[in-house]
Coordinates of C-alpha atoms in Angstrom, one line a residue:
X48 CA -41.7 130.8 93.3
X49 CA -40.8 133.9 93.9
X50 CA -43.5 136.8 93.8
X51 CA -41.5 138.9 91.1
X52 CA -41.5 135.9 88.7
X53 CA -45.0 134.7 89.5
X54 CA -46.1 138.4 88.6
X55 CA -44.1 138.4 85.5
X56 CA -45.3 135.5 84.7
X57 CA -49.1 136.4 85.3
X58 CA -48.6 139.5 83.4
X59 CA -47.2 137.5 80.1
X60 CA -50.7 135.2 80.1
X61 CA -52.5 138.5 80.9
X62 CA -50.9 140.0 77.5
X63 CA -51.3 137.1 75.9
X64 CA -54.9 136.1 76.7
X65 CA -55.6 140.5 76.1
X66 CA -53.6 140.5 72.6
X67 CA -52.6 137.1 71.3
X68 CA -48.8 135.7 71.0
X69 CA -48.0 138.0 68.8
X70 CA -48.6 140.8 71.4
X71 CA -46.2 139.0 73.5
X72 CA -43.4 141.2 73.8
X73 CA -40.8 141.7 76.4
X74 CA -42.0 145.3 76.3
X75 CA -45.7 144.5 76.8
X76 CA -45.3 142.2 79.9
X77 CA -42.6 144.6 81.6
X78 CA -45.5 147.3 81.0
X79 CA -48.2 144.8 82.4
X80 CA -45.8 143.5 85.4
X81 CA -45.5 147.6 86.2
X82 CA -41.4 147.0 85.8
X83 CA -38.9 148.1 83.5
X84 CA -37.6 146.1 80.8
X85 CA -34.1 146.1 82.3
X86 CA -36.2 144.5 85.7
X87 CA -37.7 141.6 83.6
X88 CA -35.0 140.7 81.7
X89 CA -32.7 140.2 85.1
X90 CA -35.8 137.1 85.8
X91 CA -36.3 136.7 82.0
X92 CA -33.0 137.5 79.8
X93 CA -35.4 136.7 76.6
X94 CA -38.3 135.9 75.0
X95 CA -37.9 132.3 75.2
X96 CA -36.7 132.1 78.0
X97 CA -40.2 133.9 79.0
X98 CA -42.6 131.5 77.3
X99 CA -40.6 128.7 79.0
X100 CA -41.0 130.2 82.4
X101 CA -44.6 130.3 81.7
X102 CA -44.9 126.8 80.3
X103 CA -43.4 125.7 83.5
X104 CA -45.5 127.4 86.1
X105 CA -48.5 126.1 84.1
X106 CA -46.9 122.4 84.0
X107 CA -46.6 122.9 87.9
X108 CA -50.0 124.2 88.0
X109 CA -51.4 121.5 85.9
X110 CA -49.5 118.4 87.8
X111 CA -50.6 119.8 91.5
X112 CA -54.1 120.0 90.0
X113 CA -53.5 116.3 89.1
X114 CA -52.3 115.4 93.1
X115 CA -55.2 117.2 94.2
X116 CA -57.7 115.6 92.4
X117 CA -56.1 112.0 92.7
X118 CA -57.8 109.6 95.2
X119 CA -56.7 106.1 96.1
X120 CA -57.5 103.3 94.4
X121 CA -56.9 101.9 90.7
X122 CA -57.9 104.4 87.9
X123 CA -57.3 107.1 90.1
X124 CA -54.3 109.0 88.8
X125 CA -55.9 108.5 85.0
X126 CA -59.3 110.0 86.6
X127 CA -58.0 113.2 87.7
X128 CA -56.2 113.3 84.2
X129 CA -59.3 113.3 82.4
X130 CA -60.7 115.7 84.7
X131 CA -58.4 118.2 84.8
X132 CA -57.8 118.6 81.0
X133 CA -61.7 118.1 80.2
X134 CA -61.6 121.5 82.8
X135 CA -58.6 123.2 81.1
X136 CA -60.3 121.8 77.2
X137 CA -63.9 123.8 78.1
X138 CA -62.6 126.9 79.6
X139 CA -62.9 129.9 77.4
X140 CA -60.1 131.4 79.5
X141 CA -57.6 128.5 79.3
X142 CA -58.3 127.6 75.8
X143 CA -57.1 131.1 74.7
X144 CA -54.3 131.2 76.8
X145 CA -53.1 127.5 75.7
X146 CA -53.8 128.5 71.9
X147 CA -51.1 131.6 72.2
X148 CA -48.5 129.4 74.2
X149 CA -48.7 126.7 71.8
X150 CA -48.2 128.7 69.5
X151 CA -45.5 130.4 70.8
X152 CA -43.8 127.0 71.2
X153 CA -44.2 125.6 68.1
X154 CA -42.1 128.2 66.7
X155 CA -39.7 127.5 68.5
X156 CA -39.8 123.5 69.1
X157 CA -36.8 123.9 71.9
X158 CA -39.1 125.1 74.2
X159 CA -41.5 121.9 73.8
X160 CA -39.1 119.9 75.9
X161 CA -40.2 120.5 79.3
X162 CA -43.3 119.5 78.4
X163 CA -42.2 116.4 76.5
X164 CA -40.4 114.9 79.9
X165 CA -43.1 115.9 81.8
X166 CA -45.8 114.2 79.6
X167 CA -43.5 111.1 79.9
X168 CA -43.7 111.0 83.3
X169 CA -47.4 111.5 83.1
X170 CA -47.4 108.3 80.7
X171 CA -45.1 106.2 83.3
X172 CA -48.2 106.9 86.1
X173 CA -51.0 105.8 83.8
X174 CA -49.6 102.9 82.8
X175 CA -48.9 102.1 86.7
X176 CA -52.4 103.3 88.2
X177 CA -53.6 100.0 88.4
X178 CA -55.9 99.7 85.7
X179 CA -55.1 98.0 82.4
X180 CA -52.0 100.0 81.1
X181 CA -53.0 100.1 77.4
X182 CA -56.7 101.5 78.6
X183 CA -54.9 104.3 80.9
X184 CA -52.9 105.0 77.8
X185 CA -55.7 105.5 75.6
X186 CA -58.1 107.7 77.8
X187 CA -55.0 110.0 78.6
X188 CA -54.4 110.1 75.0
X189 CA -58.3 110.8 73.9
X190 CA -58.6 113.5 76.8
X191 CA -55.4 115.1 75.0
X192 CA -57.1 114.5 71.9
X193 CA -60.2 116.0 73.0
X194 CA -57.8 119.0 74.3
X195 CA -55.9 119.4 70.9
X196 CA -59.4 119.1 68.9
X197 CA -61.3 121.8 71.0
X198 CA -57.9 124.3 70.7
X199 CA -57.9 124.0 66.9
X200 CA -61.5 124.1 67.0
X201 CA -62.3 120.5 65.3
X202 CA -64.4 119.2 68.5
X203 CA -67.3 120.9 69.6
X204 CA -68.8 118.8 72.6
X205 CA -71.4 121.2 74.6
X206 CA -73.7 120.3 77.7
X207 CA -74.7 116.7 77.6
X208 CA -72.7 115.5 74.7
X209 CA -69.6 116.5 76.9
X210 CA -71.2 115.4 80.3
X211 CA -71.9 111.5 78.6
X212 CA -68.1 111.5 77.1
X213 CA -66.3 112.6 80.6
X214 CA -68.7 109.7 82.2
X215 CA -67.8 107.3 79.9
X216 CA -64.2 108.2 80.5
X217 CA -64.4 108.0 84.0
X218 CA -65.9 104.7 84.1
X219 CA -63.2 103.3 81.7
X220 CA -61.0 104.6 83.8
X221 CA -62.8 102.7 86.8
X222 CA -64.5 105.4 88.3
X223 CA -68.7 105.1 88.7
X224 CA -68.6 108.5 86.1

């Protein structure tokens, strides 16, 4: 990616993470990236097309996290699922950040779609990691559950509570846990 756009798009989770979605201007992140409007619309010629930059760096972000926590063996691909969203569900950091860019996108549903083909894909290597294709389903969808629940604030799982549940994950997912 180039460094203009990766600095853009640092600056619009830096403005949203500071002031919320609603502070999510084209102003505000031109301000933040330290260019003029006119320089961040030539990378970003609107807000949408903005949020949906960020969306996709954080999709990339999310799946190489996925490759680098995948071993071999069956289970692992669904392992470093769980992981990596139990990490990006209990960060204080990432939950804010997630909360404004959900929200951004559910106002606009359009931009939902990257994230919709992605997730299919991410459904198509469950089901083939080797492990019973129903039980890889299920664990990616409680870990999204357990993601969607702790954004909204439903699910409050601290210190051992949330140490037993990632185990038990794991080992459904044929890991030891």
């Amino acid at each position: 990616m180039q460094a203009t756009k990766r600095e853009i798009l640092d600056a619009a989770t830096r403005v949203v993470f500071r002031e919320g979605v609603s502070g999510l201007t084209l102003e505000a992140v031109a301000r933040e990236a330290g260019l003029s409007k006119g320089g961040l619309l030539y990378h970003y010629p609107s807000k949408e097309a903005l949020i949906g930059g960020v969306l996709e760096c954080y999709l990339e972000e999310f799946e190489d996290e996925l490759e680098r926590r995948a071993g071999e063996g069956p289970g692992s691909w669904t392992r470093a699922y769980v992981e990596a969203t139990f990490e990006e569900t209990f960060s204080d950091a990432e939950r804010e950040i997630n909360a404004g860019m959900l929200a951004a996108m559910l106002l606009n549903p359009e931009l939902l779609e990257p994230l919709r083909e992605r997730y299919a894909v991410w459904q198509e290597r469950a089901a083939n990691d080797g492990i019973e294709p129903a039980l890889a389903l299920l664990l990616q969808l409680a870990a999204d559950g357990l993601w969607l629940g702790a954004l909204l604030g439903l699910v409050r799982l601290d210190g051992e509570k949330r140490e037993r549940v990632l185990k038990k994950m794991l080992e459904l997912a044929g890991g030891a846990g």
